[in-house]
Amino acid sequence: PWSVISDAQLVNEELENLRQLNLRSVVKRAVKENLKLIAKEEEVRSAYEALRVARSKLMPKLNFAMTQSLIDDDRASASLGSQYERTLKSGLVLSQLIYSDKARGNINIEKELQRSREAELEEVRLAIIYDAVAAYLNVLLSRVGEKIQKSNLRLTRSNLDRAKVRVSIGIASRSELFRWESEIANAKKRVFEAQARRRQAMVSLNQVLNLPLDEQ
């Protein structure tokens, strides 16, 4: 029951076979698996296509053409060899745009837009790393805070036990007993709040790392 768990000092509290995370692995996974960062990377990659299309306007172009004509035997014979019954023509045409203000301008615009997208990507990456590190440290701090509040609760309970002895032998009034009982209630409340903060910190870390939210 909560009355026991709240101030009990648990032995081997951590479950076995849990995912082990350190600061390096947290940053590495955040950069690789964070959904927001993945979406931004895909946006930058897809935008390269617009730049490639703009550059293609200045690239050499090779066109292949083939035509075929067919006339009847009488017309071919009447032409005295100037026309053939079946004619097949093919050819290659190589063209190159030498200069175009519009094409050059489009390329420069797309280059600037791509630099802007890449800068935004780097900004998102750094923000994700910051969020991951902050979430990781918050988990550690919340775990320490929970242990401190449990320790305070055990200390308060010890003071209550001593108060009971003092009241039983007549060297303290019952008001001292009531005061420590009130302190225990407040200490339990702080323990529950610390446990809630630890769980929330773990959820936030899992969210940044794209892990199941309830994973410990």
PDB file of C-alpha atoms in Angstrom:
ATOM      1  CA  PRO A   1       0.000   0.000   0.000  1.00  0.00           C
ATOM      2  CA  TRP A   2       0.982   3.650  -0.520  1.00  0.00           C
ATOM      3  CA  SER A   3       1.363   4.111   3.236  1.00  0.00           C
ATOM      4  CA  VAL A   4       4.280   1.669   3.116  1.00  0.00           C
ATOM      5  CA  ILE A   5       5.769   2.471  -0.286  1.00  0.00           C
ATOM      6  CA  SER A   6       5.785   6.218   0.350  1.00  0.00           C
ATOM      7  CA  ASP A   7       8.472   6.092   3.050  1.00  0.00           C
ATOM      8  CA  ALA A   8       9.945   2.617   2.615  1.00  0.00           C
ATOM      9  CA  GLN A   9      13.590   2.286   1.626  1.00  0.00           C
ATOM     10  CA  LEU A  10      13.290  -0.159  -1.262  1.00  0.00           C
ATOM     11  CA  VAL A  11      16.100  -2.586  -2.038  1.00  0.00           C
ATOM     12  CA  ASN A  12      16.876  -3.321  -5.717  1.00  0.00           C
ATOM     13  CA  GLU A  13      14.213  -0.841  -6.716  1.00  0.00           C
ATOM     14  CA  GLU A  14      15.341  -0.661 -10.350  1.00  0.00           C
ATOM     15  CA  LEU A  15      13.838  -3.289 -12.640  1.00  0.00           C
ATOM     16  CA  GLU A  16      16.145  -5.611 -14.521  1.00  0.00           C
ATOM     17  CA  ASN A  17      16.751  -5.416 -18.284  1.00  0.00           C
ATOM     18  CA  LEU A  18      15.954  -1.716 -18.456  1.00  0.00           C
ATOM     19  CA  ARG A  19      17.340   0.469 -21.229  1.00  0.00           C
ATOM     20  CA  GLN A  20      20.573   2.012 -19.995  1.00  0.00           C
ATOM     21  CA  LEU A  21      21.108   5.657 -20.929  1.00  0.00           C
ATOM     22  CA  ASN A  22      23.997   8.009 -20.373  1.00  0.00           C
ATOM     23  CA  LEU A  23      24.423  11.559 -21.609  1.00  0.00           C
ATOM     24  CA  ARG A  24      26.243  10.491 -24.783  1.00  0.00           C
ATOM     25  CA  SER A  25      23.648   7.879 -25.755  1.00  0.00           C
ATOM     26  CA  VAL A  26      20.813  10.328 -25.050  1.00  0.00           C
ATOM     27  CA  VAL A  27      22.271  12.935 -27.423  1.00  0.00           C
ATOM     28  CA  LYS A  28      23.042  10.308 -30.063  1.00  0.00           C
ATOM     29  CA  ARG A  29      19.540   8.859 -30.006  1.00  0.00           C
ATOM     30  CA  ALA A  30      17.871  12.279 -29.981  1.00  0.00           C
ATOM     31  CA  VAL A  31      19.744  13.330 -33.130  1.00  0.00           C
ATOM     32  CA  LYS A  32      18.891  10.038 -34.829  1.00  0.00           C
ATOM     33  CA  GLU A  33      15.325   9.309 -33.716  1.00  0.00           C
ATOM     34  CA  ASN A  34      13.584  12.577 -32.772  1.00  0.00           C
ATOM     35  CA  LEU A  35      10.503  12.898 -34.986  1.00  0.00           C
ATOM     36  CA  LYS A  36      10.663  16.686 -35.288  1.00  0.00           C
ATOM     37  CA  LEU A  37      14.278  16.539 -36.420  1.00  0.00           C
ATOM     38  CA  ILE A  38      13.594  13.697 -38.863  1.00  0.00           C
ATOM     39  CA  ALA A  39      10.761  15.710 -40.432  1.00  0.00           C
ATOM     40  CA  LYS A  40      13.009  18.768 -40.794  1.00  0.00           C
ATOM     41  CA  GLU A  41      15.788  16.703 -42.380  1.00  0.00           C
ATOM     42  CA  GLU A  42      13.319  15.271 -44.885  1.00  0.00           C
ATOM     43  CA  GLU A  43      12.113  18.778 -45.707  1.00  0.00           C
ATOM     44  CA  VAL A  44      15.666  19.914 -46.474  1.00  0.00           C
ATOM     45  CA  ARG A  45      16.373  16.823 -48.590  1.00  0.00           C
ATOM     46  CA  SER A  46      13.216  17.266 -50.634  1.00  0.00           C
ATOM     47  CA  ALA A  47      14.036  20.949 -51.198  1.00  0.00           C
ATOM     48  CA  TYR A  48      17.229  19.967 -53.020  1.00  0.00           C
ATOM     49  CA  GLU A  49      14.965  18.913 -55.901  1.00  0.00           C
ATOM     50  CA  ALA A  50      13.899  22.530 -56.474  1.00  0.00           C
ATOM     51  CA  LEU A  51      17.547  23.575 -56.660  1.00  0.00           C
ATOM     52  CA  ARG A  52      18.329  20.744 -59.059  1.00  0.00           C
ATOM     53  CA  VAL A  53      15.466  21.783 -61.342  1.00  0.00           C
ATOM     54  CA  ALA A  54      16.680  25.403 -61.343  1.00  0.00           C
ATOM     55  CA  ARG A  55      20.207  24.293 -62.265  1.00  0.00           C
ATOM     56  CA  SER A  56      18.915  22.039 -65.040  1.00  0.00           C
ATOM     57  CA  LYS A  57      17.909  25.133 -67.047  1.00  0.00           C
ATOM     58  CA  LEU A  58      21.616  25.787 -67.727  1.00  0.00           C
ATOM     59  CA  MET A  59      22.570  22.178 -68.406  1.00  0.00           C
ATOM     60  CA  PRO A  60      23.156  20.880 -71.964  1.00  0.00           C
ATOM     61  CA  LYS A  61      20.129  19.180 -73.493  1.00  0.00           C
ATOM     62  CA  LEU A  62      20.246  16.307 -75.958  1.00  0.00           C
ATOM     63  CA  ASN A  63      17.102  15.584 -77.984  1.00  0.00           C
ATOM     64  CA  PHE A  64      16.551  12.569 -80.201  1.00  0.00           C
ATOM     65  CA  ALA A  65      14.020  12.631 -83.045  1.00  0.00           C
ATOM     66  CA  MET A  66      12.876   9.986 -85.538  1.00  0.00           C
ATOM     67  CA  THR A  67      10.398  10.295 -88.428  1.00  0.00           C
ATOM     68  CA  GLN A  68       9.121   7.727 -90.889  1.00  0.00           C
ATOM     69  CA  SER A  69       7.195   8.269 -94.126  1.00  0.00           C
ATOM     70  CA  LEU A  70       5.504   5.722 -96.367  1.00  0.00           C
ATOM     71  CA  ILE A  71       4.076   6.257 -99.892  1.00  0.00           C
ATOM     72  CA  ASP A  72       2.530   3.854-102.390  1.00  0.00           C
ATOM     73  CA  ASP A  73       4.477   2.117-105.184  1.00  0.00           C
ATOM     74  CA  ASP A  74       2.967   4.217-107.996  1.00  0.00           C
ATOM     75  CA  ARG A  75       4.058   7.548-106.501  1.00  0.00           C
ATOM     76  CA  ALA A  76       7.528   6.195-105.716  1.00  0.00           C
ATOM     77  CA  SER A  77       7.928   4.962-109.327  1.00  0.00           C
ATOM     78  CA  ALA A  78       6.614   8.215-110.785  1.00  0.00           C
ATOM     79  CA  SER A  79       9.164  10.260-108.804  1.00  0.00           C
ATOM     80  CA  LEU A  80      12.000   8.621-110.803  1.00  0.00           C
ATOM     81  CA  GLY A  81      13.991   7.971-107.626  1.00  0.00           C
ATOM     82  CA  SER A  82      13.502  11.319-105.898  1.00  0.00           C
ATOM     83  CA  GLN A  83      11.042   9.762-103.433  1.00  0.00           C
ATOM     84  CA  TYR A  84      11.230   6.383-101.825  1.00  0.00           C
ATOM     85  CA  GLU A  85       8.408   4.132-100.862  1.00  0.00           C
ATOM     86  CA  ARG A  86       9.675   4.003 -97.230  1.00  0.00           C
ATOM     87  CA  THR A  87      11.780   6.697 -95.614  1.00  0.00           C
ATOM     88  CA  LEU A  88      13.198   6.708 -92.064  1.00  0.00           C
ATOM     89  CA  LYS A  89      15.033   9.721 -90.673  1.00  0.00           C
ATOM     90  CA  SER A  90      16.588  10.155 -87.232  1.00  0.00           C
ATOM     91  CA  GLY A  91      18.827  12.701 -85.574  1.00  0.00           C
ATOM     92  CA  LEU A  92      20.301  14.099 -82.381  1.00  0.00           C
ATOM     93  CA  VAL A  93      20.109  17.750 -81.389  1.00  0.00           C
ATOM     94  CA  LEU A  94      22.435  19.111 -78.681  1.00  0.00           C
ATOM     95  CA  SER A  95      21.495  22.522 -77.237  1.00  0.00           C
ATOM     96  CA  GLN A  96      23.041  24.678 -74.551  1.00  0.00           C
ATOM     97  CA  LEU A  97      21.655  27.838 -72.940  1.00  0.00           C
ATOM     98  CA  ILE A  98      24.619  30.204 -72.853  1.00  0.00           C
ATOM     99  CA  TYR A  99      23.208  32.936 -70.636  1.00  0.00           C
ATOM    100  CA  SER A 100      19.890  33.823 -69.017  1.00  0.00           C
ATOM    101  CA  ASP A 101      19.302  36.390 -66.280  1.00  0.00           C
ATOM    102  CA  LYS A 102      16.100  34.613 -65.286  1.00  0.00           C
ATOM    103  CA  ALA A 103      17.731  31.185 -65.043  1.00  0.00           C
ATOM    104  CA  ARG A 104      20.711  32.552 -63.089  1.00  0.00           C
ATOM    105  CA  GLY A 105      18.379  34.473 -60.809  1.00  0.00           C
ATOM    106  CA  ASN A 106      16.288  31.371 -60.066  1.00  0.00           C
ATOM    107  CA  ILE A 107      19.418  29.410 -59.181  1.00  0.00           C
ATOM    108  CA  ASN A 108      20.648  32.126 -56.821  1.00  0.00           C
ATOM    109  CA  ILE A 109      17.236  32.352 -55.164  1.00  0.00           C
ATOM    110  CA  GLU A 110      17.063  28.586 -54.641  1.00  0.00           C
ATOM    111  CA  LYS A 111      20.607  28.553 -53.252  1.00  0.00           C
ATOM    112  CA  GLU A 112      19.722  31.202 -50.693  1.00  0.00           C
ATOM    113  CA  LEU A 113      16.514  29.398 -49.777  1.00  0.00           C
ATOM    114  CA  GLN A 114      18.430  26.152 -49.327  1.00  0.00           C
ATOM    115  CA  ARG A 115      21.017  27.838 -47.118  1.00  0.00           C
ATOM    116  CA  SER A 116      18.154  29.174 -45.023  1.00  0.00           C
ATOM    117  CA  ARG A 117      16.602  25.699 -44.748  1.00  0.00           C
ATOM    118  CA  GLU A 118      19.942  24.185 -43.741  1.00  0.00           C
ATOM    119  CA  ALA A 119      20.407  26.887 -41.092  1.00  0.00           C
ATOM    120  CA  GLU A 120      16.923  26.122 -39.762  1.00  0.00           C
ATOM    121  CA  LEU A 121      17.798  22.415 -39.683  1.00  0.00           C
ATOM    122  CA  GLU A 122      20.924  23.104 -37.640  1.00  0.00           C
ATOM    123  CA  GLU A 123      18.890  25.302 -35.293  1.00  0.00           C
ATOM    124  CA  VAL A 124      16.353  22.506 -34.794  1.00  0.00           C
ATOM    125  CA  ARG A 125      19.148  19.964 -34.253  1.00  0.00           C
ATOM    126  CA  LEU A 126      20.782  22.085 -31.551  1.00  0.00           C
ATOM    127  CA  ALA A 127      17.402  22.707 -29.906  1.00  0.00           C
ATOM    128  CA  ILE A 128      16.675  18.965 -29.849  1.00  0.00           C
ATOM    129  CA  ILE A 129      20.077  18.258 -28.304  1.00  0.00           C
ATOM    130  CA  TYR A 130      19.428  20.911 -25.663  1.00  0.00           C
ATOM    131  CA  ASP A 131      15.978  19.484 -24.910  1.00  0.00           C
ATOM    132  CA  ALA A 132      17.384  15.949 -24.660  1.00  0.00           C
ATOM    133  CA  VAL A 133      20.189  16.962 -22.285  1.00  0.00           C
ATOM    134  CA  ALA A 134      17.807  19.043 -20.172  1.00  0.00           C
ATOM    135  CA  ALA A 135      15.272  16.193 -20.008  1.00  0.00           C
ATOM    136  CA  TYR A 136      17.993  13.688 -19.066  1.00  0.00           C
ATOM    137  CA  LEU A 137      19.358  15.895 -16.279  1.00  0.00           C
ATOM    138  CA  ASN A 138      15.807  16.565 -15.099  1.00  0.00           C
ATOM    139  CA  VAL A 139      15.252  12.823 -14.698  1.00  0.00           C
ATOM    140  CA  LEU A 140      18.395  12.545 -12.587  1.00  0.00           C
ATOM    141  CA  LEU A 141      17.443  15.566 -10.471  1.00  0.00           C
ATOM    142  CA  SER A 142      13.897  14.329  -9.963  1.00  0.00           C
ATOM    143  CA  ARG A 143      15.187  10.935  -8.809  1.00  0.00           C
ATOM    144  CA  VAL A 144      17.487  12.637  -6.306  1.00  0.00           C
ATOM    145  CA  GLY A 145      14.605  14.865  -5.181  1.00  0.00           C
ATOM    146  CA  GLU A 146      12.393  11.834  -4.609  1.00  0.00           C
ATOM    147  CA  LYS A 147      15.075  10.153  -2.478  1.00  0.00           C
ATOM    148  CA  ILE A 148      15.500  13.328  -0.437  1.00  0.00           C
ATOM    149  CA  GLN A 149      11.761  13.600   0.236  1.00  0.00           C
ATOM    150  CA  LYS A 150      11.595   9.929   1.248  1.00  0.00           C
ATOM    151  CA  SER A 151      14.528  10.487   3.591  1.00  0.00           C
ATOM    152  CA  ASN A 152      12.760  13.518   5.089  1.00  0.00           C
ATOM    153  CA  LEU A 153       9.629  11.428   5.589  1.00  0.00           C
ATOM    154  CA  ARG A 154      11.567   8.705   7.410  1.00  0.00           C
ATOM    155  CA  LEU A 155      13.230  11.315   9.596  1.00  0.00           C
ATOM    156  CA  THR A 156       9.850  12.891  10.380  1.00  0.00           C
ATOM    157  CA  ARG A 157       8.436   9.479  11.259  1.00  0.00           C
ATOM    158  CA  SER A 158      11.365   8.917  13.621  1.00  0.00           C
ATOM    159  CA  ASN A 159      10.625  12.236  15.294  1.00  0.00           C
ATOM    160  CA  LEU A 160       6.983  11.181  15.661  1.00  0.00           C
ATOM    161  CA  ASP A 161       8.050   7.939  17.324  1.00  0.00           C
ATOM    162  CA  ARG A 162      10.236   9.867  19.767  1.00  0.00           C
ATOM    163  CA  ALA A 163       7.367  12.270  20.427  1.00  0.00           C
ATOM    164  CA  LYS A 164       5.106   9.318  21.279  1.00  0.00           C
ATOM    165  CA  VAL A 165       7.678   8.096  23.807  1.00  0.00           C
ATOM    166  CA  ARG A 166       8.011  11.594  25.305  1.00  0.00           C
ATOM    167  CA  VAL A 167       4.238  11.886  25.637  1.00  0.00           C
ATOM    168  CA  SER A 168       3.955   8.404  27.172  1.00  0.00           C
ATOM    169  CA  ILE A 169       6.466   9.235  29.916  1.00  0.00           C
ATOM    170  CA  GLY A 170       4.913  12.636  30.518  1.00  0.00           C
ATOM    171  CA  ILE A 171       7.693  14.973  29.452  1.00  0.00           C
ATOM    172  CA  ALA A 172       5.845  16.317  26.391  1.00  0.00           C
ATOM    173  CA  SER A 173       2.280  17.360  25.653  1.00  0.00           C
ATOM    174  CA  ARG A 174       0.033  15.830  23.013  1.00  0.00           C
ATOM    175  CA  SER A 175       0.350  19.031  20.960  1.00  0.00           C
ATOM    176  CA  GLU A 176       3.892  17.928  20.070  1.00  0.00           C
ATOM    177  CA  LEU A 177       2.450  14.611  18.895  1.00  0.00           C
ATOM    178  CA  PHE A 178      -0.148  16.362  16.743  1.00  0.00           C
ATOM    179  CA  ARG A 179       2.528  18.622  15.258  1.00  0.00           C
ATOM    180  CA  TRP A 180       4.631  15.693  14.085  1.00  0.00           C
ATOM    181  CA  GLU A 181       1.582  13.888  12.715  1.00  0.00           C
ATOM    182  CA  SER A 182       0.853  17.012  10.678  1.00  0.00           C
ATOM    183  CA  GLU A 183       4.474  17.101   9.505  1.00  0.00           C
ATOM    184  CA  ILE A 184       4.189  13.482   8.365  1.00  0.00           C
ATOM    185  CA  ALA A 185       1.115  14.291   6.305  1.00  0.00           C
ATOM    186  CA  ASN A 186       2.992  17.152   4.639  1.00  0.00           C
ATOM    187  CA  ALA A 187       6.075  14.990   4.121  1.00  0.00           C
ATOM    188  CA  LYS A 188       3.980  12.284   2.426  1.00  0.00           C
ATOM    189  CA  LYS A 189       2.457  14.897   0.164  1.00  0.00           C
ATOM    190  CA  ARG A 190       5.944  16.058  -0.858  1.00  0.00           C
ATOM    191  CA  VAL A 191       6.965  12.445  -1.559  1.00  0.00           C
ATOM    192  CA  PHE A 192       3.966  11.915  -3.852  1.00  0.00           C
ATOM    193  CA  GLU A 193       4.705  15.190  -5.619  1.00  0.00           C
ATOM    194  CA  ALA A 194       8.356  14.168  -6.091  1.00  0.00           C
ATOM    195  CA  GLN A 195       7.281  10.807  -7.513  1.00  0.00           C
ATOM    196  CA  ALA A 196       4.934  12.564  -9.942  1.00  0.00           C
ATOM    197  CA  ARG A 197       7.744  14.901 -11.051  1.00  0.00           C
ATOM    198  CA  ARG A 198      10.038  11.923 -11.661  1.00  0.00           C
ATOM    199  CA  ARG A 199       7.418  10.144 -13.787  1.00  0.00           C
ATOM    200  CA  GLN A 200       6.730  13.321 -15.760  1.00  0.00           C
ATOM    201  CA  ALA A 201      10.465  13.835 -16.299  1.00  0.00           C
ATOM    202  CA  MET A 202      10.773  10.302 -17.660  1.00  0.00           C
ATOM    203  CA  VAL A 203       7.826  10.850 -20.001  1.00  0.00           C
ATOM    204  CA  SER A 204       9.411  14.060 -21.304  1.00  0.00           C
ATOM    205  CA  LEU A 205      12.722  12.301 -21.929  1.00  0.00           C
ATOM    206  CA  ASN A 206      11.001   9.425 -23.740  1.00  0.00           C
ATOM    207  CA  GLN A 207       9.142  11.919 -25.896  1.00  0.00           C
ATOM    208  CA  VAL A 208      12.343  13.654 -26.999  1.00  0.00           C
ATOM    209  CA  LEU A 209      14.011  10.294 -27.727  1.00  0.00           C
ATOM    210  CA  ASN A 210      10.966   8.871 -29.561  1.00  0.00           C
ATOM    211  CA  LEU A 211      10.582   6.024 -27.034  1.00  0.00           C
ATOM    212  CA  PRO A 212       7.360   4.588 -25.615  1.00  0.00           C
ATOM    213  CA  LEU A 213       6.158   7.188 -23.123  1.00  0.00           C
ATOM    214  CA  ASP A 214       5.715   4.668 -20.293  1.00  0.00           C
ATOM    215  CA  GLU A 215       9.140   3.068 -20.724  1.00  0.00           C
ATOM    216  CA  GLN A 216      11.380   3.354 -17.684  1.00  0.00           C
TER     217      GLN A 216
END
